[in-house]
Amino acid sequence: MGSKKIKIGILSAGGDCPGINAAIRGVGKTAIVEYGMEVIGIINGFSGLVQKDTIKLNEQMLSGILTLGGTILGTSRLKPYKAGDGEDVNDKPDLIKKHYEELGLDALMCIGGNGTQTTAAMLAKEGLNVIGVPKTIDNDIWGTDLTFGFDTAVHIATEAIDRLHTTAYSHKRVMVIEVMGHHAGWIALHSGIAGGGDVILIPEIPYDLNLVNECLMERSRKKKPYSIVVVGEGIEKASKKSAGAYIAKQIRKATGLETRETILGYIQRGGSPTATDRILATRFGAYAAKMVNERRFGSMVALRNGIITSIPLDEVGGKLRLVDPTNGLVEKGRYLGVCFGDCR
Ligand code: F6P
């Protein structure tokens, strides 16, 4: 790289989450302060590389963003290797490579979820110096024990469940709350246990509605004043309704118990990150800059057994890290009598 300053490009892609700005700050400040590198931000994920839409990131730009939700760079769900509607020729990957060179980049940081890491792996195969930084509230990225965004989403969902207890008690109702997580049940499992859910339904454990309704009727027979049902959005359902609305309707129909649903939605992706997410995002970002300094490309930063490390990108793409039904937390929930919809 000669005497020219090493130049890093940073992009954030896919669904946003609290902690992305902490990661951008971690990469940027480490690169500038520790390694004397130059940093540019790429606007709105991979589309910023296709459009060559960038912004210079100096220490001033990185100041004050640690606690800020969302991403100062913006994001998009553009998949460059996927031809757009009506597009005969997909020239996006060539444009990305061309603009990577024209911008004089020595490394590209891709902060994102599964789709982003898959794209990052493909760009690495085409010779770009790429490093992946895993982020998502879903916590479903293969190769890392944890992603930032997850702790904040669990915190938000748990606080919502806490609030549902009081209104459920007042009205003697069954309260169903649907939380995010895509195909994984991590948010539902963790917020369900933290929030004292009586029933927790996750995509990874097939449920039997009869067993769910039997559990709720048993609680009613025991004069339990109310029940809380936590549902992961990705569960199987025989309806186009949202998972929460579907389960609430089935419970109401089968048991006659007064039932209401809450779809928590994008609140789980908003606002300031928890301290845990700020710390993890900072650790990931700083380590990613260190990897650039050591010219270790083609890998994703990861947390493994409490240690920050890296894993080759081609081991990550196309896989999901789902809840193992024999997971220790599921087991402890069963000890406490939590119904996962699969057994009496
Ligand atoms: O991946 C994060 C996530 O919030 C999922 O939990 C959810 O299913 C999805 O994004 C929603 O996607 P969008 O933001 O495109 O509506």
Short mmCIF file of C-alpha atoms and ligand atoms in Angstrom, two decimals:
data_model
loop_
_atom_site.label_atom_id
_atom_site.label_comp_id
_atom_site.label_asym_id
_atom_site.label_seq_id
_atom_site.Cartn_x
_atom_site.Cartn_y
_atom_site.Cartn_z
CA MET A 1 0.00 0.00 0.00
CA GLY A 2 3.13 2.26 -0.08
CA SER A 3 3.21 5.60 1.75
CA LYS A 4 -0.42 6.41 0.80
CA LYS A 5 -2.75 6.18 3.79
CA ILE A 6 -4.76 2.96 3.93
CA LYS A 7 -8.33 3.84 2.95
CA ILE A 8 -11.30 1.95 4.40
CA GLY A 9 -14.87 2.10 3.07
CA ILE A 10 -17.69 1.29 5.55
CA LEU A 11 -21.26 0.35 4.61
CA SER A 12 -24.29 -0.79 6.59
CA ALA A 13 -26.81 -2.98 4.77
CA GLY A 14 -30.02 -4.90 5.50
CA GLY A 15 -32.44 -4.27 8.37
CA ASP A 16 -31.18 -1.58 10.71
CA CYS A 17 -30.66 -2.16 14.44
CA PRO A 18 -29.36 -0.31 17.49
CA GLY A 19 -25.57 -0.56 17.65
CA ILE A 20 -24.68 0.00 13.98
CA ASN A 21 -23.42 3.52 14.72
CA ALA A 22 -21.38 2.16 17.63
CA ALA A 23 -19.79 -0.30 15.20
CA ILE A 24 -19.13 2.43 12.61
CA ARG A 25 -17.51 4.49 15.38
CA GLY A 26 -15.47 1.46 16.53
CA VAL A 27 -14.08 0.83 13.05
CA GLY A 28 -13.58 4.50 12.23
CA LYS A 29 -11.95 5.72 15.41
CA THR A 30 -9.62 2.70 15.60
CA ALA A 31 -8.63 3.16 11.95
CA ILE A 32 -7.98 6.89 12.34
CA VAL A 33 -6.59 7.11 15.87
CA GLU A 34 -4.72 3.79 16.20
CA TYR A 35 -3.65 3.15 12.59
CA GLY A 36 -3.66 6.60 10.89
CA MET A 37 -5.96 5.33 8.16
CA GLU A 38 -8.50 7.25 6.06
CA VAL A 39 -12.19 6.31 6.34
CA ILE A 40 -15.15 6.93 4.05
CA GLY A 41 -18.80 6.07 4.60
CA ILE A 42 -20.82 4.45 1.81
CA ILE A 43 -24.42 5.65 1.70
CA ASN A 44 -27.39 3.25 1.92
CA GLY A 45 -25.59 -0.08 1.85
CA PHE A 46 -24.42 -1.68 -1.41
CA SER A 47 -26.48 0.78 -3.48
CA GLY A 48 -24.02 3.47 -2.32
CA LEU A 49 -21.23 1.51 -4.00
CA VAL A 50 -23.29 1.04 -7.17
CA GLN A 51 -24.05 4.80 -7.22
CA LYS A 52 -20.58 5.82 -5.89
CA ASP A 53 -22.41 7.76 -3.16
CA THR A 54 -19.98 8.34 -0.26
CA ILE A 55 -19.16 10.69 2.60
CA LYS A 56 -15.79 11.33 4.30
CA LEU A 57 -15.79 10.06 7.89
CA ASN A 58 -13.46 12.03 10.18
CA GLU A 59 -13.29 12.04 13.97
CA GLN A 60 -15.82 14.86 14.14
CA MET A 61 -18.36 12.87 12.06
CA LEU A 62 -17.83 9.89 14.38
CA SER A 63 -18.30 11.91 17.53
CA GLY A 64 -21.60 11.57 19.40
CA ILE A 65 -22.90 8.55 17.49
CA LEU A 66 -22.15 5.79 20.04
CA THR A 67 -25.60 6.11 21.61
CA LEU A 68 -27.48 6.84 18.39
CA GLY A 69 -29.92 4.22 17.06
CA GLY A 70 -30.12 3.39 13.38
CA THR A 71 -27.19 4.12 11.02
CA ILE A 72 -25.80 7.54 10.05
CA LEU A 73 -24.90 6.03 6.64
CA GLY A 74 -28.41 4.81 5.89
CA THR A 75 -29.05 1.27 4.67
CA SER A 76 -30.86 -0.66 1.95
CA ARG A 77 -31.74 -4.24 1.20
CA LEU A 78 -30.21 -4.10 -2.31
CA LYS A 79 -28.71 -7.50 -3.25
CA PRO A 80 -26.16 -6.56 -5.97
CA TYR A 81 -25.89 -10.09 -7.34
CA LYS A 82 -29.66 -10.27 -7.86
CA ALA A 83 -30.92 -8.76 -11.10
CA GLY A 84 -33.56 -6.08 -10.51
CA ASP A 85 -37.11 -6.38 -11.88
CA GLY A 86 -37.01 -6.18 -15.66
CA GLU A 87 -33.21 -5.95 -15.65
CA ASP A 88 -31.75 -8.03 -18.54
CA VAL A 89 -28.12 -7.50 -17.64
CA ASN A 90 -27.08 -7.10 -14.00
CA ASP A 91 -24.04 -4.80 -14.05
CA LYS A 92 -24.15 -3.96 -10.31
CA PRO A 93 -21.22 -6.23 -9.27
CA ASP A 94 -19.02 -4.74 -12.03
CA LEU A 95 -20.00 -1.21 -10.99
CA ILE A 96 -19.15 -2.04 -7.37
CA LYS A 97 -15.69 -3.33 -8.37
CA LYS A 98 -15.11 -0.34 -10.65
CA HIS A 99 -16.12 2.19 -7.95
CA TYR A 100 -14.11 0.32 -5.28
CA GLU A 101 -11.02 0.93 -7.45
CA GLU A 102 -11.95 4.50 -8.42
CA LEU A 103 -12.50 5.39 -4.75
CA GLY A 104 -9.01 4.01 -4.04
CA LEU A 105 -10.30 1.66 -1.34
CA ASP A 106 -7.87 -0.74 0.35
CA ALA A 107 -10.62 -2.45 2.35
CA LEU A 108 -14.42 -2.62 2.54
CA MET A 109 -16.27 -3.14 5.84
CA CYS A 110 -19.72 -4.68 5.41
CA ILE A 111 -21.88 -4.25 8.52
CA GLY A 112 -24.94 -6.43 8.03
CA GLY A 113 -26.93 -9.61 8.50
CA ASN A 114 -27.06 -12.89 6.61
CA GLY A 115 -27.71 -11.39 3.19
CA THR A 116 -24.97 -8.82 3.61
CA GLN A 117 -22.40 -11.42 4.65
CA THR A 118 -23.35 -13.58 1.66
CA THR A 119 -22.78 -10.60 -0.68
CA ALA A 120 -19.53 -9.79 1.15
CA ALA A 121 -18.30 -13.36 0.56
CA MET A 122 -19.04 -13.04 -3.17
CA LEU A 123 -17.22 -9.70 -3.44
CA ALA A 124 -14.26 -11.21 -1.57
CA LYS A 125 -14.17 -14.04 -4.15
CA GLU A 126 -13.95 -11.35 -6.86
CA GLY A 127 -10.81 -9.96 -5.23
CA LEU A 128 -12.09 -7.10 -3.08
CA ASN A 129 -10.52 -6.82 0.41
CA VAL A 130 -13.72 -7.38 2.40
CA ILE A 131 -14.37 -7.79 6.13
CA GLY A 132 -17.83 -8.66 7.48
CA VAL A 133 -19.20 -7.21 10.74
CA PRO A 134 -22.30 -9.16 11.88
CA LYS A 135 -25.36 -7.19 13.03
CA THR A 136 -29.03 -8.05 13.46
CA ILE A 137 -31.66 -8.06 16.16
CA ASP A 138 -32.43 -11.66 15.07
CA ASN A 139 -29.13 -13.06 16.45
CA ASP A 140 -29.27 -15.67 13.67
CA ILE A 141 -25.88 -15.22 11.97
CA TRP A 142 -23.83 -18.41 11.69
CA GLY A 143 -20.37 -18.37 13.27
CA THR A 144 -20.89 -15.83 16.03
CA ASP A 145 -22.43 -16.52 19.45
CA LEU A 146 -24.05 -13.09 19.51
CA THR A 147 -24.83 -10.14 17.25
CA PHE A 148 -25.31 -6.59 18.43
CA GLY A 149 -28.91 -5.38 18.14
CA PHE A 150 -30.17 -8.55 19.81
CA ASP A 151 -29.73 -7.41 23.44
CA THR A 152 -31.56 -4.14 22.77
CA ALA A 153 -34.44 -5.94 21.01
CA VAL A 154 -34.77 -8.38 23.94
CA HIS A 155 -34.70 -5.44 26.36
CA ILE A 156 -37.48 -3.64 24.43
CA ALA A 157 -39.60 -6.80 24.06
CA THR A 158 -39.17 -7.67 27.75
CA GLU A 159 -40.26 -4.20 28.82
CA ALA A 160 -43.33 -4.55 26.58
CA ILE A 161 -44.18 -7.94 28.14
CA ASP A 162 -43.77 -6.45 31.64
CA ARG A 163 -46.38 -3.86 30.68
CA LEU A 164 -48.76 -6.50 29.33
CA HIS A 165 -48.84 -8.28 32.72
CA THR A 166 -50.65 -5.37 34.41
CA THR A 167 -53.33 -4.92 31.75
CA ALA A 168 -53.77 -8.71 31.45
CA TYR A 169 -54.32 -8.90 35.22
CA SER A 170 -56.78 -5.98 35.22
CA HIS A 171 -58.96 -7.58 32.53
CA LYS A 172 -58.26 -11.27 33.32
CA ARG A 173 -57.18 -11.78 29.70
CA VAL A 174 -54.79 -13.90 27.63
CA MET A 175 -52.28 -11.48 26.11
CA VAL A 176 -50.44 -12.63 22.97
CA ILE A 177 -47.33 -10.66 21.94
CA GLU A 178 -45.60 -11.23 18.60
CA VAL A 179 -41.90 -10.36 18.50
CA MET A 180 -39.47 -10.20 15.57
CA GLY A 181 -36.66 -12.64 14.76
CA HIS A 182 -37.44 -13.68 11.18
CA HIS A 183 -36.94 -17.49 10.98
CA ALA A 184 -35.21 -17.66 14.39
CA GLY A 185 -36.81 -17.71 17.83
CA TRP A 186 -34.01 -16.08 19.82
CA ILE A 187 -35.89 -12.87 20.68
CA ALA A 188 -39.08 -14.77 21.59
CA LEU A 189 -37.16 -17.26 23.76
CA HIS A 190 -35.08 -14.68 25.65
CA SER A 191 -37.82 -12.05 26.10
CA GLY A 192 -40.32 -14.82 26.92
CA ILE A 193 -38.18 -16.13 29.76
CA ALA A 194 -37.15 -12.65 30.93
CA GLY A 195 -40.75 -11.42 30.77
CA GLY A 196 -42.30 -14.43 32.50
CA GLY A 197 -44.16 -15.78 29.49
CA ASP A 198 -46.45 -18.74 30.26
CA VAL A 199 -46.41 -19.94 26.65
CA ILE A 200 -43.47 -19.33 24.28
CA LEU A 201 -43.81 -20.36 20.62
CA ILE A 202 -40.68 -20.29 18.44
CA PRO A 203 -40.19 -21.38 14.80
CA GLU A 204 -37.69 -24.08 15.85
CA ILE A 205 -40.17 -25.99 18.05
CA PRO A 206 -43.28 -27.19 16.15
CA TYR A 207 -46.35 -26.51 18.32
CA ASP A 208 -49.74 -28.19 18.67
CA LEU A 209 -52.54 -25.67 19.17
CA ASN A 210 -54.50 -28.21 21.22
CA LEU A 211 -51.64 -28.40 23.71
CA VAL A 212 -51.39 -24.60 23.86
CA ASN A 213 -55.12 -24.26 24.50
CA GLU A 214 -55.07 -27.08 27.06
CA CYS A 215 -52.26 -25.30 28.92
CA LEU A 216 -54.26 -22.03 28.99
CA MET A 217 -57.48 -23.79 30.08
CA GLU A 218 -55.54 -25.56 32.85
CA ARG A 219 -54.25 -22.18 34.07
CA SER A 220 -57.79 -20.84 34.00
CA ARG A 221 -59.04 -23.86 35.96
CA LYS A 222 -56.32 -23.17 38.54
CA LYS A 223 -57.73 -19.63 38.80
CA LYS A 224 -54.62 -18.02 37.33
CA PRO A 225 -55.94 -14.51 36.60
CA TYR A 226 -54.28 -14.17 33.19
CA SER A 227 -51.74 -15.69 30.78
CA ILE A 228 -48.94 -14.26 28.62
CA VAL A 229 -48.20 -15.91 25.26
CA VAL A 230 -44.96 -14.87 23.48
CA VAL A 231 -44.83 -15.72 19.77
CA GLY A 232 -41.90 -15.52 17.36
CA GLU A 233 -43.05 -13.99 14.07
CA GLY A 234 -41.62 -16.88 12.04
CA ILE A 235 -43.73 -19.74 13.48
CA GLU A 236 -45.74 -21.99 11.17
CA LYS A 237 -49.34 -20.75 10.76
CA ALA A 238 -52.30 -21.70 8.61
CA SER A 239 -53.26 -18.12 7.82
CA LYS A 240 -52.03 -14.97 6.09
CA LYS A 241 -52.58 -13.10 9.35
CA SER A 242 -49.58 -12.14 11.42
CA ALA A 243 -48.44 -14.89 13.79
CA GLY A 244 -49.72 -12.99 16.82
CA ALA A 245 -53.15 -12.34 15.34
CA TYR A 246 -53.40 -15.95 14.16
CA ILE A 247 -52.54 -17.46 17.55
CA ALA A 248 -54.83 -15.04 19.42
CA LYS A 249 -57.75 -15.96 17.14
CA GLN A 250 -57.14 -19.70 17.57
CA ILE A 251 -57.00 -19.33 21.37
CA ARG A 252 -60.16 -17.21 21.50
CA LYS A 253 -62.03 -19.64 19.23
CA ALA A 254 -60.99 -22.83 21.07
CA THR A 255 -61.06 -21.70 24.70
CA GLY A 256 -63.53 -18.81 24.82
CA LEU A 257 -60.95 -16.94 26.94
CA GLU A 258 -60.84 -13.17 26.34
CA THR A 259 -57.68 -12.74 24.25
CA ARG A 260 -55.85 -9.77 22.72
CA GLU A 261 -52.70 -9.53 20.59
CA THR A 262 -49.85 -7.01 20.40
CA ILE A 263 -47.56 -6.95 17.35
CA LEU A 264 -44.42 -5.26 18.66
CA GLY A 265 -42.85 -4.73 15.23
CA TYR A 266 -40.25 -2.09 14.45
CA ILE A 267 -40.08 -0.70 17.97
CA GLN A 268 -37.63 -3.59 18.53
CA ARG A 269 -35.28 -2.06 15.94
CA GLY A 270 -35.41 1.53 17.19
CA GLY A 271 -33.71 3.81 19.63
CA SER A 272 -30.48 3.83 21.53
CA PRO A 273 -28.54 0.56 22.00
CA THR A 274 -28.11 -1.00 25.43
CA ALA A 275 -24.67 -0.88 27.04
CA THR A 276 -24.18 -4.54 26.11
CA ASP A 277 -24.81 -3.79 22.43
CA ARG A 278 -22.62 -0.68 22.51
CA ILE A 279 -19.74 -2.71 23.96
CA LEU A 280 -20.12 -5.64 21.53
CA ALA A 281 -20.43 -3.30 18.53
CA THR A 282 -17.35 -1.37 19.65
CA ARG A 283 -15.36 -4.61 20.12
CA PHE A 284 -16.43 -5.85 16.67
CA GLY A 285 -15.59 -2.52 15.00
CA ALA A 286 -12.19 -2.09 16.63
CA TYR A 287 -11.23 -5.69 15.81
CA ALA A 288 -12.30 -5.24 12.19
CA ALA A 289 -9.94 -2.25 11.85
CA LYS A 290 -7.16 -4.37 13.41
CA MET A 291 -7.84 -7.03 10.78
CA VAL A 292 -7.33 -4.41 8.04
CA ASN A 293 -4.01 -3.40 9.60
CA GLU A 294 -2.98 -7.08 9.57
CA ARG A 295 -4.37 -7.47 6.02
CA ARG A 296 -6.68 -10.28 7.14
CA PHE A 297 -9.51 -10.10 4.59
CA GLY A 298 -12.29 -12.40 3.44
CA SER A 299 -13.48 -13.01 7.00
CA MET A 300 -16.24 -11.90 9.37
CA VAL A 301 -15.63 -10.68 12.90
CA ALA A 302 -17.25 -13.00 15.47
CA LEU A 303 -17.73 -13.55 19.19
CA ARG A 304 -16.83 -17.15 20.15
CA ASN A 305 -16.87 -18.20 23.82
CA GLY A 306 -16.45 -14.59 24.92
CA ILE A 307 -13.48 -13.96 22.63
CA ILE A 308 -13.53 -11.65 19.58
CA THR A 309 -12.18 -13.56 16.62
CA SER A 310 -12.94 -14.05 12.93
CA ILE A 311 -14.42 -16.72 10.68
CA PRO A 312 -14.00 -17.07 6.87
CA LEU A 313 -16.91 -15.41 5.08
CA ASP A 314 -17.46 -18.44 2.86
CA GLU A 315 -18.29 -20.45 6.01
CA VAL A 316 -21.04 -17.97 6.95
CA GLY A 317 -23.06 -17.36 3.78
CA GLY A 318 -26.34 -19.18 3.23
CA LYS A 319 -26.61 -20.53 6.79
CA LEU A 320 -28.77 -19.54 9.78
CA ARG A 321 -27.97 -19.99 13.48
CA LEU A 322 -31.28 -21.19 14.91
CA VAL A 323 -32.37 -22.10 18.45
CA ASP A 324 -31.52 -25.73 19.24
CA PRO A 325 -34.69 -27.15 20.90
CA THR A 326 -32.43 -28.79 23.51
CA ASN A 327 -31.04 -25.31 24.29
CA GLY A 328 -30.38 -24.84 28.02
CA LEU A 329 -32.77 -21.91 28.27
CA VAL A 330 -35.60 -23.95 26.70
CA GLU A 331 -34.85 -26.71 29.22
CA LYS A 332 -34.93 -24.29 32.20
CA GLY A 333 -38.19 -22.84 30.87
CA ARG A 334 -39.70 -26.32 30.86
CA TYR A 335 -38.58 -26.83 34.48
CA LEU A 336 -40.58 -23.71 35.38
CA GLY A 337 -43.65 -25.03 33.57
CA VAL A 338 -43.39 -22.84 30.46
CA CYS A 339 -45.39 -24.34 27.60
CA PHE A 340 -43.50 -24.45 24.26
CA GLY A 341 -46.55 -25.95 22.55
CA ASP A 342 -45.03 -29.40 22.12
CA CYS A 343 -45.78 -31.36 25.25
CA ARG A 344 -48.02 -31.52 28.35
O1 F6P B 1 -33.80 -8.89 10.20
C1 F6P B 1 -34.35 -7.97 11.09
C2 F6P B 1 -35.84 -7.90 10.88
O2 F6P B 1 -36.36 -6.95 11.76
C3 F6P B 1 -36.57 -9.22 11.10
O3 F6P B 1 -36.70 -9.55 12.47
C4 F6P B 1 -37.86 -8.91 10.41
O4 F6P B 1 -38.56 -10.07 10.04
C5 F6P B 1 -37.37 -8.14 9.17
O5 F6P B 1 -36.16 -7.51 9.56
C6 F6P B 1 -38.32 -7.08 8.67
O6 F6P B 1 -37.79 -6.64 7.42
P1 F6P B 1 -38.08 -5.15 6.85
O7 F6P B 1 -37.33 -4.20 7.71
O8 F6P B 1 -37.56 -5.20 5.45
O9 F6P B 1 -39.58 -4.96 6.94
#
